[in-house]
Amino acid sequence: MATREDVTFPSGTDRISAWLYRPDDVGPRGAPLLVMAHGLGAVRTMRLDAYAERFADAGYACLVFDYRNFGDSGGAPRQVLDVGMQLADWAAAVDFAHTLAGVDPARIGLWGTSFGGGHVIATAARLPVAAVVAQCPFTDGIASARTIPPLTTAKITLLAARDLLAARLGNPPVLVATAGRPGEVALMSTPDSYPGYLKLMPEDKPARNEVAARIGMKILGYRPGRQAAKVTCPILFCVCETDSVAPAEPTLRYAAQAPRGTVKRYPEGHFDIYVGDAFERVIADQLEFLDRNLKASAA
């Protein structure tokens, strides 16, 4: 049976908290490893353990981390989501993975979902990794912003301006809900967002459903899908056809530009893929891709 231990590693001046899963059999060259992290304001306890357990049982080591300012990782102010910092956390995690005993440094891959699905595209375009899985990935800030009603966008913009002023004055962040019901002021407020978000929450320790509002002004400029053409390793795009927060159309367009891209499509929404039958189907597809492109490279 695979084992899990708590580990930490540095990113900037802070410490990142992570789970390290190790499979039973690492082999003479060491095990292939997946670096894994979540999406917008989410933390590893929101179902990433379910994925990592399945991967570890199939022979993969997994390094599953929380971004700085979130979850069990260090950093302050809390709940501040900064794209540049999160990309630096991915790079730090990859660096740390290369130092781990029992891991094959030539077979380190990335697995990211939602906002983290965009991050793995951007990271693989810059760093040498062996394979990538981008699940229901956020690929285009403009496309995602269009899923938010104009009145809600205006209210988020006002909160973001207040938050940026608070940061300049050294005051605590002004927060906005990550997920909310239709009509509520939240970064995700489509009909499936709030119930879908709740499905990911662990019952014993619910995560904070809020982030610093400043990301509302910066998210438009983040279009990691544009970097898919620069990803030279095999990359799997798991696309939800009825995705209400990370629309499928731009993702499919960007995926077609990846030199070694593979696309799997699912007739579900953004949050459905984490649970139930959709979870089983996506895990099977991801393991088939990884076995072919990451595990098989040991030969």
Tab-separated table of C-alpha atoms in Angstrom:
chain	number	residue	atom	x	y	z
A	1	MET	CA	0.000	0.000	0.000
A	2	ALA	CA	1.255	3.485	-0.840
A	3	THR	CA	2.407	5.704	2.022
A	4	ARG	CA	1.916	9.421	2.667
A	5	GLU	CA	4.091	11.768	4.680
A	6	ASP	CA	3.996	15.479	5.430
A	7	VAL	CA	6.889	17.452	3.958
A	8	THR	CA	7.812	21.099	3.520
A	9	PHE	CA	10.009	22.984	1.084
A	10	PRO	CA	10.927	26.646	0.575
A	11	SER	CA	9.370	29.058	-1.884
A	12	GLY	CA	10.629	32.594	-1.602
A	13	THR	CA	10.934	33.356	2.122
A	14	ASP	CA	8.077	31.029	3.097
A	15	ARG	CA	7.562	27.308	3.603
A	16	ILE	CA	5.244	25.262	1.424
A	17	SER	CA	3.370	22.383	3.061
A	18	ALA	CA	2.848	19.256	0.983
A	19	TRP	CA	1.944	15.594	1.076
A	20	LEU	CA	4.441	13.169	-0.391
A	21	TYR	CA	2.917	9.912	-1.585
A	22	ARG	CA	5.260	7.033	-2.312
A	23	PRO	CA	4.209	3.876	-4.172
A	24	ASP	CA	5.083	0.400	-2.951
A	25	ASP	CA	7.582	-0.312	-5.710
A	26	VAL	CA	9.862	2.523	-6.771
A	27	GLY	CA	12.061	0.409	-9.049
A	28	PRO	CA	15.845	0.676	-9.505
A	29	ARG	CA	15.624	4.078	-11.215
A	30	GLY	CA	13.133	5.517	-8.741
A	31	ALA	CA	9.440	6.196	-9.223
A	32	PRO	CA	7.915	8.685	-11.639
A	33	LEU	CA	6.482	11.638	-9.713
A	34	LEU	CA	3.570	14.009	-10.233
A	35	VAL	CA	3.685	17.523	-8.768
A	36	MET	CA	0.068	18.416	-7.989
A	37	ALA	CA	-1.886	21.481	-6.850
A	38	HIS	CA	-5.412	22.872	-6.961
A	39	GLY	CA	-7.294	25.773	-8.478
A	40	LEU	CA	-8.644	29.210	-7.596
A	41	GLY	CA	-8.371	29.675	-3.833
A	42	ALA	CA	-8.604	25.899	-3.316
A	43	VAL	CA	-6.389	23.667	-1.175
A	44	ARG	CA	-5.160	20.088	-1.362
A	45	THR	CA	-7.745	18.742	1.115
A	46	MET	CA	-10.426	19.505	-1.488
A	47	ARG	CA	-10.273	16.061	-3.156
A	48	LEU	CA	-6.651	16.094	-4.320
A	49	ASP	CA	-5.952	13.242	-1.919
A	50	ALA	CA	-8.474	11.143	-3.860
A	51	TYR	CA	-6.480	11.658	-7.056
A	52	ALA	CA	-3.077	11.162	-5.431
A	53	GLU	CA	-4.137	7.918	-3.770
A	54	ARG	CA	-5.171	6.480	-7.121
A	55	PHE	CA	-1.964	7.618	-8.791
A	56	ALA	CA	0.195	6.249	-5.953
A	57	ASP	CA	-1.594	2.890	-6.093
A	58	ALA	CA	-0.720	2.814	-9.806
A	59	GLY	CA	2.999	3.313	-9.126
A	60	TYR	CA	3.441	7.104	-9.103
A	61	ALA	CA	4.932	9.225	-6.355
A	62	CYS	CA	2.924	12.425	-5.816
A	63	LEU	CA	3.932	15.760	-4.295
A	64	VAL	CA	0.668	17.561	-3.470
A	65	PHE	CA	1.126	21.115	-2.193
A	66	ASP	CA	-0.774	24.170	-0.984
A	67	TYR	CA	0.159	27.543	-2.438
A	68	ARG	CA	1.678	30.195	-0.226
A	69	ASN	CA	-0.939	32.159	1.741
A	70	PHE	CA	-3.349	29.207	1.551
A	71	GLY	CA	-4.106	26.035	3.481
A	72	ASP	CA	-1.263	24.723	5.599
A	73	SER	CA	1.469	26.630	3.784
A	74	GLY	CA	3.134	29.723	5.139
A	75	GLY	CA	2.880	33.239	3.778
A	76	ALA	CA	1.013	36.411	4.590
A	77	PRO	CA	-1.350	38.118	4.186
A	78	ARG	CA	-3.558	35.042	4.112
A	79	GLN	CA	-5.845	34.336	1.137
A	80	VAL	CA	-3.881	36.601	-1.215
A	81	LEU	CA	-3.769	34.963	-4.639
A	82	ASP	CA	-0.923	36.196	-6.796
A	83	VAL	CA	-0.334	34.498	-10.161
A	84	GLY	CA	3.400	35.184	-10.164
A	85	MET	CA	3.804	33.786	-6.653
A	86	GLN	CA	1.826	30.668	-7.500
A	87	LEU	CA	3.917	30.025	-10.603
A	88	ALA	CA	7.018	30.431	-8.419
A	89	ASP	CA	5.521	27.848	-6.036
A	90	TRP	CA	5.186	25.395	-8.944
A	91	ALA	CA	8.827	25.964	-9.889
A	92	ALA	CA	9.910	25.494	-6.260
A	93	ALA	CA	7.922	22.255	-6.058
A	94	VAL	CA	9.594	20.918	-9.208
A	95	ASP	CA	13.008	21.842	-7.800
A	96	PHE	CA	12.185	20.054	-4.544
A	97	ALA	CA	10.963	16.980	-6.409
A	98	HIS	CA	14.384	16.660	-8.030
A	99	THR	CA	15.991	16.321	-4.582
A	100	LEU	CA	13.794	13.451	-3.370
A	101	ALA	CA	15.313	10.029	-2.838
A	102	GLY	CA	13.524	7.228	-4.662
A	103	VAL	CA	12.273	9.535	-7.433
A	104	ASP	CA	13.431	9.388	-11.039
A	105	PRO	CA	14.334	13.015	-11.878
A	106	ALA	CA	13.866	12.286	-15.582
A	107	ARG	CA	10.214	11.353	-15.018
A	108	ILE	CA	8.732	14.303	-13.148
A	109	GLY	CA	5.339	15.416	-14.423
A	110	LEU	CA	2.783	18.082	-13.547
A	111	TRP	CA	-0.900	17.678	-12.666
A	112	GLY	CA	-3.082	20.741	-12.190
A	113	THR	CA	-6.803	21.387	-12.118
A	114	SER	CA	-8.914	24.491	-12.836
A	115	PHE	CA	-6.713	27.560	-12.148
A	116	GLY	CA	-3.888	25.108	-11.424
A	117	GLY	CA	-4.597	23.562	-14.827
A	118	GLY	CA	-3.583	26.872	-16.340
A	119	HIS	CA	-0.522	27.048	-14.114
A	120	VAL	CA	0.805	23.688	-15.332
A	121	ILE	CA	0.573	24.861	-18.936
A	122	ALA	CA	2.529	28.008	-18.091
A	123	THR	CA	5.050	26.049	-16.008
A	124	ALA	CA	5.648	23.361	-18.641
A	125	ALA	CA	6.257	26.090	-21.211
A	126	ARG	CA	9.162	27.316	-19.067
A	127	LEU	CA	10.560	24.268	-17.270
A	128	PRO	CA	11.686	20.854	-18.569
A	129	VAL	CA	9.172	18.269	-17.330
A	130	ALA	CA	8.276	14.848	-18.690
A	131	ALA	CA	4.464	15.049	-18.995
A	132	VAL	CA	1.522	17.234	-18.002
A	133	VAL	CA	-2.126	16.707	-17.091
A	134	ALA	CA	-4.320	19.838	-17.241
A	135	GLN	CA	-7.786	19.036	-15.857
A	136	CYS	CA	-10.701	21.393	-16.647
A	137	PRO	CA	-8.011	24.038	-17.052
A	138	PHE	CA	-8.436	27.785	-16.762
A	139	THR	CA	-6.829	28.899	-20.012
A	140	ASP	CA	-8.200	32.363	-20.784
A	141	GLY	CA	-9.050	35.092	-18.285
A	142	ILE	CA	-11.207	36.991	-20.739
A	143	ALA	CA	-13.311	33.919	-21.535
A	144	SER	CA	-13.776	33.130	-17.843
A	145	ALA	CA	-14.645	36.745	-17.026
A	146	ARG	CA	-17.488	36.579	-19.528
A	147	THR	CA	-19.169	33.937	-17.366
A	148	ILE	CA	-19.663	36.565	-14.621
A	149	PRO	CA	-22.730	38.861	-14.872
A	150	PRO	CA	-21.833	42.515	-15.584
A	151	LEU	CA	-23.290	43.789	-12.284
A	152	THR	CA	-21.295	41.216	-10.356
A	153	THR	CA	-18.180	42.168	-12.310
A	154	ALA	CA	-18.694	45.812	-11.339
A	155	LYS	CA	-19.033	44.900	-7.656
A	156	ILE	CA	-15.937	42.684	-7.757
A	157	THR	CA	-13.999	45.498	-9.440
A	158	LEU	CA	-14.986	47.860	-6.631
A	159	LEU	CA	-13.888	45.334	-4.003
A	160	ALA	CA	-10.625	44.804	-5.893
A	161	ALA	CA	-9.911	48.527	-5.895
A	162	ARG	CA	-10.559	48.656	-2.148
A	163	ASP	CA	-8.299	45.668	-1.636
A	164	LEU	CA	-5.448	47.192	-3.614
A	165	LEU	CA	-5.776	50.374	-1.555
A	166	ALA	CA	-5.777	48.318	1.651
A	167	ALA	CA	-2.586	46.591	0.539
A	168	ARG	CA	-0.938	49.938	-0.163
A	169	LEU	CA	-1.897	51.189	3.296
A	170	GLY	CA	-0.746	48.007	5.007
A	171	ASN	CA	-4.259	46.979	6.015
A	172	PRO	CA	-5.733	43.435	5.924
A	173	PRO	CA	-7.037	42.241	2.548
A	174	VAL	CA	-10.564	42.972	1.394
A	175	LEU	CA	-12.016	39.554	0.629
A	176	VAL	CA	-14.489	38.244	-1.920
A	177	ALA	CA	-16.171	34.833	-2.006
A	178	THR	CA	-14.528	32.291	-4.277
A	179	ALA	CA	-17.812	30.522	-5.066
A	180	GLY	CA	-21.350	31.777	-4.572
A	181	ARG	CA	-24.914	31.330	-5.726
A	182	PRO	CA	-26.233	33.133	-8.818
A	183	GLY	CA	-26.577	36.834	-8.048
A	184	GLU	CA	-24.101	36.745	-5.171
A	185	VAL	CA	-20.803	38.613	-5.341
A	186	ALA	CA	-18.312	35.822	-5.976
A	187	LEU	CA	-15.587	34.995	-8.478
A	188	MET	CA	-17.611	31.940	-9.530
A	189	SER	CA	-21.402	32.322	-9.369
A	190	THR	CA	-22.791	30.164	-12.167
A	191	PRO	CA	-25.636	27.844	-11.081
A	192	ASP	CA	-23.317	24.875	-10.539
A	193	SER	CA	-20.495	26.776	-8.812
A	194	TYR	CA	-21.579	26.850	-5.172
A	195	PRO	CA	-23.005	23.318	-4.899
A	196	GLY	CA	-20.059	22.001	-6.921
A	197	TYR	CA	-17.558	23.802	-4.711
A	198	LEU	CA	-19.207	22.379	-1.592
A	199	LYS	CA	-18.838	18.843	-2.956
A	200	LEU	CA	-15.067	19.286	-2.784
A	201	MET	CA	-15.010	20.447	0.836
A	202	PRO	CA	-13.784	18.020	3.497
A	203	GLU	CA	-16.399	17.716	6.251
A	204	ASP	CA	-13.879	17.741	9.097
A	205	LYS	CA	-12.013	20.898	8.038
A	206	PRO	CA	-13.811	23.123	5.504
A	207	ALA	CA	-11.515	25.396	3.518
A	208	ARG	CA	-12.016	29.157	3.428
A	209	ASN	CA	-14.337	30.170	0.598
A	210	GLU	CA	-12.743	33.576	0.056
A	211	VAL	CA	-9.736	35.224	-1.531
A	212	ALA	CA	-8.299	38.732	-1.608
A	213	ALA	CA	-10.393	40.671	-4.110
A	214	ARG	CA	-7.393	42.120	-5.981
A	215	ILE	CA	-7.256	38.999	-8.181
A	216	GLY	CA	-10.527	40.201	-9.741
A	217	MET	CA	-8.600	42.961	-11.531
A	218	LYS	CA	-5.664	40.791	-12.542
A	219	ILE	CA	-7.378	37.662	-13.783
A	220	LEU	CA	-8.266	39.172	-17.174
A	221	GLY	CA	-4.619	39.408	-18.116
A	222	TYR	CA	-3.840	35.779	-17.334
A	223	ARG	CA	-4.206	33.643	-20.453
A	224	PRO	CA	-1.964	30.618	-19.872
A	225	GLY	CA	-3.529	28.708	-22.746
A	226	ARG	CA	-1.553	30.925	-25.102
A	227	GLN	CA	1.596	29.125	-23.929
A	228	ALA	CA	0.357	25.669	-24.926
A	229	ALA	CA	2.271	25.953	-28.205
A	230	LYS	CA	5.506	26.138	-26.182
A	231	VAL	CA	4.861	22.920	-24.225
A	232	THR	CA	7.101	20.363	-25.918
A	233	CYS	CA	6.376	17.379	-23.655
A	234	PRO	CA	3.210	15.245	-23.880
A	235	ILE	CA	0.248	17.107	-22.352
A	236	LEU	CA	-3.273	15.843	-21.694
A	237	PHE	CA	-6.148	18.336	-21.680
A	238	CYS	CA	-9.191	16.982	-19.816
A	239	VAL	CA	-11.963	19.293	-21.018
A	240	CYS	CA	-15.471	19.521	-19.563
A	241	GLU	CA	-17.790	20.289	-22.470
A	242	THR	CA	-20.336	22.194	-20.324
A	243	ASP	CA	-17.729	23.960	-18.184
A	244	SER	CA	-19.361	27.118	-16.853
A	245	VAL	CA	-16.271	28.820	-15.390
A	246	ALA	CA	-13.408	27.700	-17.657
A	247	PRO	CA	-15.147	27.554	-21.050
A	248	ALA	CA	-14.249	24.615	-23.276
A	249	GLU	CA	-13.994	26.479	-26.590
A	250	PRO	CA	-10.815	28.495	-25.925
A	251	THR	CA	-9.215	25.520	-24.176
A	252	LEU	CA	-9.808	23.303	-27.199
A	253	ARG	CA	-8.390	25.995	-29.452
A	254	TYR	CA	-5.233	26.303	-27.343
A	255	ALA	CA	-4.898	22.517	-26.951
A	256	ALA	CA	-4.774	22.146	-30.728
A	257	GLN	CA	-1.579	24.244	-30.704
A	258	ALA	CA	0.318	21.960	-28.302
A	259	PRO	CA	2.866	19.966	-30.340
A	260	ARG	CA	2.236	16.762	-28.352
A	261	GLY	CA	-1.209	17.494	-27.013
A	262	THR	CA	-3.959	14.969	-26.329
A	263	VAL	CA	-7.557	15.987	-25.638
A	264	LYS	CA	-10.180	14.046	-23.703
A	265	ARG	CA	-13.683	15.502	-23.560
A	266	TYR	CA	-16.326	14.900	-20.906
A	267	PRO	CA	-20.042	15.759	-21.107
A	268	GLU	CA	-19.967	17.266	-17.599
A	269	GLY	CA	-19.526	20.630	-15.939
A	270	HIS	CA	-16.511	22.113	-14.206
A	271	PHE	CA	-17.138	20.624	-10.759
A	272	ASP	CA	-18.599	17.267	-11.813
A	273	ILE	CA	-15.262	15.844	-12.878
A	274	TYR	CA	-14.004	15.595	-9.279
A	275	VAL	CA	-16.628	13.143	-8.051
A	276	GLY	CA	-18.678	10.081	-8.957
A	277	ASP	CA	-18.624	8.401	-12.346
A	278	ALA	CA	-16.945	11.348	-14.065
A	279	PHE	CA	-14.061	11.101	-11.597
A	280	GLU	CA	-13.642	7.413	-12.417
A	281	ARG	CA	-13.599	8.104	-16.151
A	282	VAL	CA	-11.099	10.944	-15.926
A	283	ILE	CA	-8.793	8.978	-13.612
A	284	ALA	CA	-8.797	6.073	-16.087
A	285	ASP	CA	-7.927	8.418	-18.949
A	286	GLN	CA	-5.216	10.166	-16.966
A	287	LEU	CA	-3.609	6.897	-15.895
A	288	GLU	CA	-3.639	5.610	-19.471
A	289	PHE	CA	-1.920	8.818	-20.605
A	290	LEU	CA	0.609	8.749	-17.759
A	291	ASP	CA	1.396	5.064	-18.176
A	292	ARG	CA	2.087	5.685	-21.850
A	293	ASN	CA	4.050	8.923	-21.526
A	294	LEU	CA	5.591	8.963	-18.055
A	295	LYS	CA	5.888	5.422	-16.699
A	296	ALA	CA	6.801	3.861	-20.045
A	297	SER	CA	9.728	6.270	-20.454
A	298	ALA	CA	11.629	4.173	-17.909
A	299	ALA	CA	12.395	1.689	-20.661
